[in-house]
Short mmCIF file of C-alpha atoms in Angstrom, two decimals:
data_model
loop_
_atom_site.label_atom_id
_atom_site.label_comp_id
_atom_site.label_asym_id
_atom_site.label_seq_id
_atom_site.Cartn_x
_atom_site.Cartn_y
_atom_site.Cartn_z
CA UNK D 1 58.85 -24.22 178.10
CA UNK D 2 55.19 -24.18 178.95
CA UNK D 3 53.52 -27.06 180.62
CA UNK D 4 50.29 -26.37 178.62
CA UNK D 5 49.17 -29.64 176.94
CA UNK D 6 48.04 -29.40 173.33
CA UNK D 7 45.07 -31.66 172.77
CA UNK D 8 43.43 -32.27 169.41
CA UNK D 9 39.71 -33.02 169.62
CA UNK D 10 40.61 -36.81 169.29
CA UNK D 11 43.28 -36.76 171.89
CA UNK D 12 42.88 -38.99 175.01
CA UNK D 13 43.89 -39.05 178.57
CA UNK D 14 44.16 -42.85 178.59
CA UNK D 15 41.47 -45.44 177.92
CA UNK D 16 40.79 -46.17 181.61
CA UNK D 17 40.83 -49.93 181.11
CA UNK D 18 40.14 -52.00 184.13
CA UNK D 19 42.11 -55.17 184.80
CA UNK D 20 40.64 -58.58 185.42
CA UNK D 21 37.30 -58.20 183.69
CA UNK D 22 35.95 -55.47 185.91
CA UNK D 23 33.01 -53.43 184.58
CA UNK D 24 33.82 -50.24 182.84
CA UNK D 25 31.45 -47.34 182.67
CA UNK D 26 30.88 -45.39 179.41
CA UNK D 27 32.64 -42.15 178.94
CA UNK D 28 32.39 -38.86 176.75
CA UNK D 29 35.56 -37.01 175.90
CA UNK D 30 35.55 -33.24 176.74
CA UNK D 31 38.64 -31.12 176.19
CA UNK D 32 40.83 -34.31 175.84
CA UNK D 33 39.66 -35.95 179.11
CA UNK D 34 37.27 -38.96 179.25
CA UNK D 35 34.38 -38.04 181.66
CA UNK D 36 32.12 -40.82 182.88
CA UNK D 37 28.75 -40.61 181.18
CA UNK D 38 26.70 -41.87 184.15
CA UNK D 39 24.56 -40.56 186.95
CA UNK D 40 25.28 -40.25 190.62
CA UNK D 41 23.19 -43.47 191.41
CA UNK D 42 25.09 -45.37 188.54
CA UNK D 43 28.49 -44.45 189.65
CA UNK D 44 27.73 -44.93 193.34
CA UNK D 45 26.42 -48.52 192.62
CA UNK D 46 29.44 -49.29 190.39
CA UNK D 47 31.88 -48.12 193.16
CA UNK D 48 30.12 -50.31 195.93
CA UNK D 49 30.14 -53.32 193.58
CA UNK D 50 33.73 -52.94 192.69
CA UNK D 51 34.85 -52.16 196.22
CA UNK D 52 32.86 -55.17 197.42
CA UNK D 53 34.63 -57.44 194.92
CA UNK D 54 37.98 -56.13 196.11
CA UNK D 55 38.79 -54.04 193.06
CA UNK D 56 39.97 -50.73 193.97
CA UNK D 57 39.87 -47.51 192.02
CA UNK D 58 40.14 -43.66 192.09
CA UNK D 59 37.47 -40.99 191.23
CA UNK D 60 38.65 -37.39 190.35
CA UNK D 61 35.95 -34.96 190.13
CA UNK D 62 37.00 -32.10 187.78
CA UNK D 63 35.35 -28.78 188.14
CA UNK D 64 36.71 -25.90 185.91
CA UNK D 65 39.78 -25.37 188.26
CA UNK D 66 40.74 -29.06 188.16
CA UNK D 67 40.35 -29.36 184.47
CA UNK D 68 42.34 -26.36 183.76
CA UNK D 69 45.10 -27.66 186.05
CA UNK D 70 45.00 -30.97 184.24
CA UNK D 71 45.49 -29.15 180.82
CA UNK D 72 48.34 -26.79 181.91
CA UNK D 73 50.27 -28.61 184.60
CA UNK D 74 52.11 -31.72 183.35
CA UNK D 75 53.03 -32.66 186.83
CA UNK D 76 49.36 -32.72 187.94
CA UNK D 77 48.37 -34.76 184.90
CA UNK D 78 51.13 -37.26 185.92
CA UNK D 79 49.61 -37.51 189.50
CA UNK D 80 46.11 -38.33 188.22
CA UNK D 81 46.93 -40.44 185.18
CA UNK D 82 46.11 -43.56 186.99
CA UNK D 83 42.64 -42.42 187.99
CA UNK D 84 39.70 -44.82 187.11
CA UNK D 85 36.96 -42.28 186.81
CA UNK D 86 36.58 -38.61 186.03
CA UNK D 87 33.33 -37.00 186.78
CA UNK D 88 31.97 -33.67 185.41
CA UNK D 89 31.67 -31.65 188.66
CA UNK D 90 31.66 -28.28 186.83
CA UNK D 91 28.48 -27.24 184.90
CA UNK D 92 30.54 -25.62 182.04
CA UNK D 93 31.89 -29.14 181.36
CA UNK D 94 28.41 -30.50 180.72
CA UNK D 95 27.69 -27.49 178.60
CA UNK D 96 30.78 -28.18 176.59
CA UNK D 97 29.78 -31.74 176.05
CA UNK D 98 26.41 -30.52 174.64
CA UNK D 99 28.10 -27.97 172.42
CA UNK D 100 30.44 -30.56 170.84
CA UNK D 101 27.37 -32.92 170.10
CA UNK D 102 28.31 -35.57 172.80
CA UNK D 103 26.13 -34.63 175.67
CA UNK D 104 26.88 -35.97 179.15
CA UNK D 105 23.76 -37.26 180.95
CA UNK D 106 24.24 -34.85 183.91
CA UNK D 107 26.57 -32.98 186.15
CA UNK D 108 28.08 -35.33 188.70
CA UNK D 109 29.50 -33.48 191.75
CA UNK D 110 31.88 -35.00 194.19
CA UNK D 111 29.58 -33.64 196.99
CA UNK D 112 26.48 -35.51 195.63
CA UNK D 113 28.42 -38.64 195.05
CA UNK D 114 29.86 -38.43 198.60
CA UNK D 115 26.35 -38.22 200.27
CA UNK D 116 24.89 -41.07 198.09
CA UNK D 117 27.96 -43.41 198.26
CA UNK D 118 28.28 -43.19 202.13
CA UNK D 119 24.83 -44.49 202.57
CA UNK D 120 25.16 -47.21 199.83
CA UNK D 121 28.49 -48.38 201.14
CA UNK D 122 27.24 -48.57 204.83
CA UNK D 123 24.27 -50.56 203.64
CA UNK D 124 26.62 -52.93 201.84
CA UNK D 125 28.63 -53.50 204.99
CA UNK D 126 31.80 -51.67 203.64
CA UNK D 127 34.41 -49.92 205.81
CA UNK D 128 34.70 -46.19 205.22
CA UNK D 129 37.51 -43.63 206.01
CA UNK D 130 37.04 -39.92 206.09
CA UNK D 131 40.30 -37.93 205.95
CA UNK D 132 40.75 -34.17 206.06
CA UNK D 133 38.21 -31.40 206.21
CA UNK D 134 37.77 -28.82 209.02
CA UNK D 135 38.04 -30.07 212.63
CA UNK D 136 35.13 -32.21 213.49
CA UNK D 137 33.50 -32.00 210.09
CA UNK D 138 34.11 -35.44 209.05
CA UNK D 139 32.65 -36.82 212.24
CA UNK D 140 29.70 -34.58 211.98
CA UNK D 141 29.11 -35.38 208.30
CA UNK D 142 29.21 -39.22 209.18
CA UNK D 143 26.74 -38.74 212.09
CA UNK D 144 24.25 -36.98 209.69
CA UNK D 145 24.50 -39.55 206.90
CA UNK D 146 24.64 -42.75 208.85
CA UNK D 147 21.91 -44.33 211.12
CA UNK D 148 22.56 -44.81 214.90
CA UNK D 149 25.46 -47.18 215.13
CA UNK D 150 26.72 -46.73 211.72
CA UNK D 151 29.78 -44.80 212.80
CA UNK D 152 31.34 -48.20 213.75
CA UNK D 153 32.26 -48.82 210.33
CA UNK D 154 33.75 -45.28 209.74
CA UNK D 155 37.09 -43.98 210.62
CA UNK D 156 37.75 -40.26 210.59
CA UNK D 157 40.98 -38.34 210.85
CA UNK D 158 41.61 -34.60 210.45
CA UNK D 159 45.46 -34.17 210.34
CA UNK D 160 46.85 -30.65 211.09
CA UNK D 161 47.76 -28.04 208.48
CA UNK D 162 51.09 -29.16 206.80
CA UNK D 163 50.78 -32.69 207.88
CA UNK D 164 52.17 -33.85 204.70
CA UNK D 165 55.57 -32.50 205.70
CA UNK D 166 55.42 -34.06 209.09
CA UNK D 167 56.64 -37.57 209.28
CA UNK D 168 54.70 -38.35 212.50
CA UNK D 169 51.43 -37.22 211.17
CA UNK D 170 52.01 -39.05 207.90
CA UNK D 171 52.83 -42.15 209.81
CA UNK D 172 49.54 -41.92 211.77
CA UNK D 173 47.64 -41.48 208.61
CA UNK D 174 49.29 -44.36 206.79
CA UNK D 175 48.75 -46.60 209.85
CA UNK D 176 44.99 -45.86 209.75
CA UNK D 177 44.78 -47.21 206.27
CA UNK D 178 47.08 -50.19 206.94
CA UNK D 179 45.06 -51.16 210.06
CA UNK D 180 41.54 -50.35 208.93
CA UNK D 181 41.92 -51.35 205.24
CA UNK D 182 38.93 -49.43 204.29
CA UNK D 183 36.84 -50.18 201.06
CA UNK D 184 36.24 -46.54 200.36
CA UNK D 185 38.31 -43.47 201.36
CA UNK D 186 37.09 -39.90 201.07
CA UNK D 187 39.71 -37.14 201.14
CA UNK D 188 38.51 -33.56 201.79
CA UNK D 189 41.55 -31.38 201.21
CA UNK D 190 40.86 -29.50 198.19
CA UNK D 191 42.87 -29.85 194.80
CA UNK D 192 45.68 -30.57 194.07
CA UNK D 193 46.57 -31.69 197.80
CA UNK D 194 43.92 -34.27 197.73
CA UNK D 195 44.99 -35.91 194.62
CA UNK D 196 48.69 -35.90 195.65
CA UNK D 197 47.84 -37.55 198.88
CA UNK D 198 45.68 -40.24 197.11
CA UNK D 199 48.45 -41.03 194.83
CA UNK D 200 50.74 -41.43 197.91
CA UNK D 201 48.20 -43.53 199.91
CA UNK D 202 46.83 -45.97 197.38
CA UNK D 203 49.60 -48.59 197.68
CA UNK D 204 48.63 -49.00 201.29
CA UNK D 205 45.16 -50.15 200.57
CA UNK D 206 45.09 -50.86 196.91
CA UNK D 207 41.78 -52.59 197.02
CA UNK D 208 39.93 -49.35 198.17
CA UNK D 209 38.34 -46.74 196.15
CA UNK D 210 39.48 -43.23 196.79
CA UNK D 211 37.59 -40.00 196.17
CA UNK D 212 38.74 -36.35 196.62
CA UNK D 213 35.75 -34.47 197.70
CA UNK D 214 37.02 -31.05 198.68
CA UNK D 215 34.72 -29.09 201.06
CA UNK D 216 32.00 -31.88 200.98
CA UNK D 217 32.36 -32.86 204.77
CA UNK D 218 31.62 -29.21 205.63
CA UNK D 219 28.62 -29.00 203.23
CA UNK D 220 27.08 -31.99 205.01
CA UNK D 221 27.98 -31.08 208.52
CA UNK D 222 26.58 -27.53 207.93
CA UNK D 223 29.87 -25.71 208.60
CA UNK D 224 29.82 -24.36 204.90
CA UNK D 225 26.47 -23.62 203.24
CA UNK D 226 26.09 -25.03 199.75
CA UNK D 227 24.53 -22.93 197.06
CA UNK D 228 20.82 -23.23 196.52
CA UNK D 229 19.64 -25.69 193.84
CA UNK D 230 18.85 -23.04 191.26
CA UNK D 231 22.41 -21.69 191.44
CA UNK D 232 23.88 -25.22 191.03
CA UNK D 233 21.60 -25.73 187.96
CA UNK D 234 22.42 -22.55 186.52
CA UNK D 235 26.26 -22.81 186.79
CA UNK D 236 26.36 -20.13 189.28
CA UNK D 237 27.59 -22.07 192.41
CA UNK D 238 30.93 -20.45 192.03
CA UNK D 239 29.45 -17.01 192.75
CA UNK D 240 27.92 -18.39 196.08
CA UNK D 241 31.48 -19.90 196.96
CA UNK D 242 33.16 -16.55 195.99
CA UNK D 243 30.89 -14.59 198.34
CA UNK D 244 31.78 -17.07 201.23
CA UNK D 245 35.53 -17.02 200.58
CA UNK D 246 36.55 -13.96 198.43
CA UNK D 247 40.17 -13.91 199.59
CA UNK D 248 40.90 -17.47 198.81
CA UNK D 249 38.75 -17.97 195.68
CA UNK D 250 38.89 -14.58 193.81
CA UNK D 251 41.93 -15.48 191.73
CA UNK D 252 40.56 -19.04 191.05
CA UNK D 253 37.27 -17.99 189.69
CA UNK D 254 37.78 -14.49 188.29
CA UNK D 255 41.32 -14.63 186.95
CA UNK D 256 41.74 -18.25 186.07
CA UNK D 257 38.30 -19.83 185.98
CA UNK D 258 36.20 -17.58 183.78
CA UNK D 259 38.73 -17.24 180.90
CA UNK D 260 39.30 -20.94 180.96
CA UNK D 261 35.57 -21.75 180.80
CA UNK D 262 35.08 -19.41 177.92
CA UNK D 263 37.86 -21.09 176.06
CA UNK D 264 36.46 -24.46 176.91
CA UNK D 265 33.06 -23.70 175.48
CA UNK D 266 34.70 -22.07 172.32
CA UNK D 267 36.88 -25.27 171.76
CA UNK D 268 33.81 -27.50 172.30
CA UNK D 269 31.88 -25.55 169.70
CA UNK D 270 34.78 -25.90 167.16
CA UNK D 271 35.12 -29.61 167.87
CA UNK D 272 31.34 -30.34 167.11
CA UNK D 273 31.15 -33.39 164.97
CA UNK D 274 34.85 -34.05 165.29
CA UNK D 275 35.08 -35.61 168.87
CA UNK D 276 35.35 -39.44 168.92
CA UNK D 277 32.98 -41.29 170.95
CA UNK D 278 34.18 -42.15 174.49
CA UNK D 279 34.58 -45.53 175.83
CA UNK D 280 31.45 -47.66 175.73
CA UNK D 281 29.43 -44.84 174.15
CA UNK D 282 26.41 -45.92 172.28
CA UNK D 283 26.77 -45.63 168.42
#
């Protein structure tokens, strides 16, 4: 039996309701998933306010690869079903929202949110943890984003490859969260590893916000060059990444990604006028 999910235009991934009267951001439903209809500054301010009030959460940043996985992999859907916010990291998701007549205000990438949120969280006096990435990338990113002396409110940990199967390494990681009790935790491991780790770690610091940010530490540190702005705006950032890592990314982009993106846009066009407004959308 296939794990592929069958989503009618009105299907939902959950209403994302927040307990305790916490603020809820508006959403737009694309391909069955509710994406936050906000900008990077708005989402960053929301997370800082919620974290400062002791209300935790989880941000998942779907690009085409993550959205495809969410649709076809029931196990992955189960992992992220308790996430609080989904952002449109992939440009085709924004195009799809426009085609179906319920446009998202902007693309909202995990990397852009990481940069903004680190600065605002530090200014608010919040504790931050950076986990994963290449060796030294988290520390280098923190040093670039924070003023002198800012590192005292940041803890970085780069566990070795395969750490999730090593009890001693997992114990070290878990102890960091228990002792530090960060307000915001960034996990830079790539999907689906980062989402699985977040689901495992959340009970240890339930009042924290967790964000899976992929290669963002290396983007900021300068270890990996991000695509120029015109490529990001035109939806060609994947070409830049493919040139950088063809062996690892060829199948993701060429075999899985392009056909799924075409299907996404086709489904969005067919759904035009039939997609219900997301949570908190203006009438």
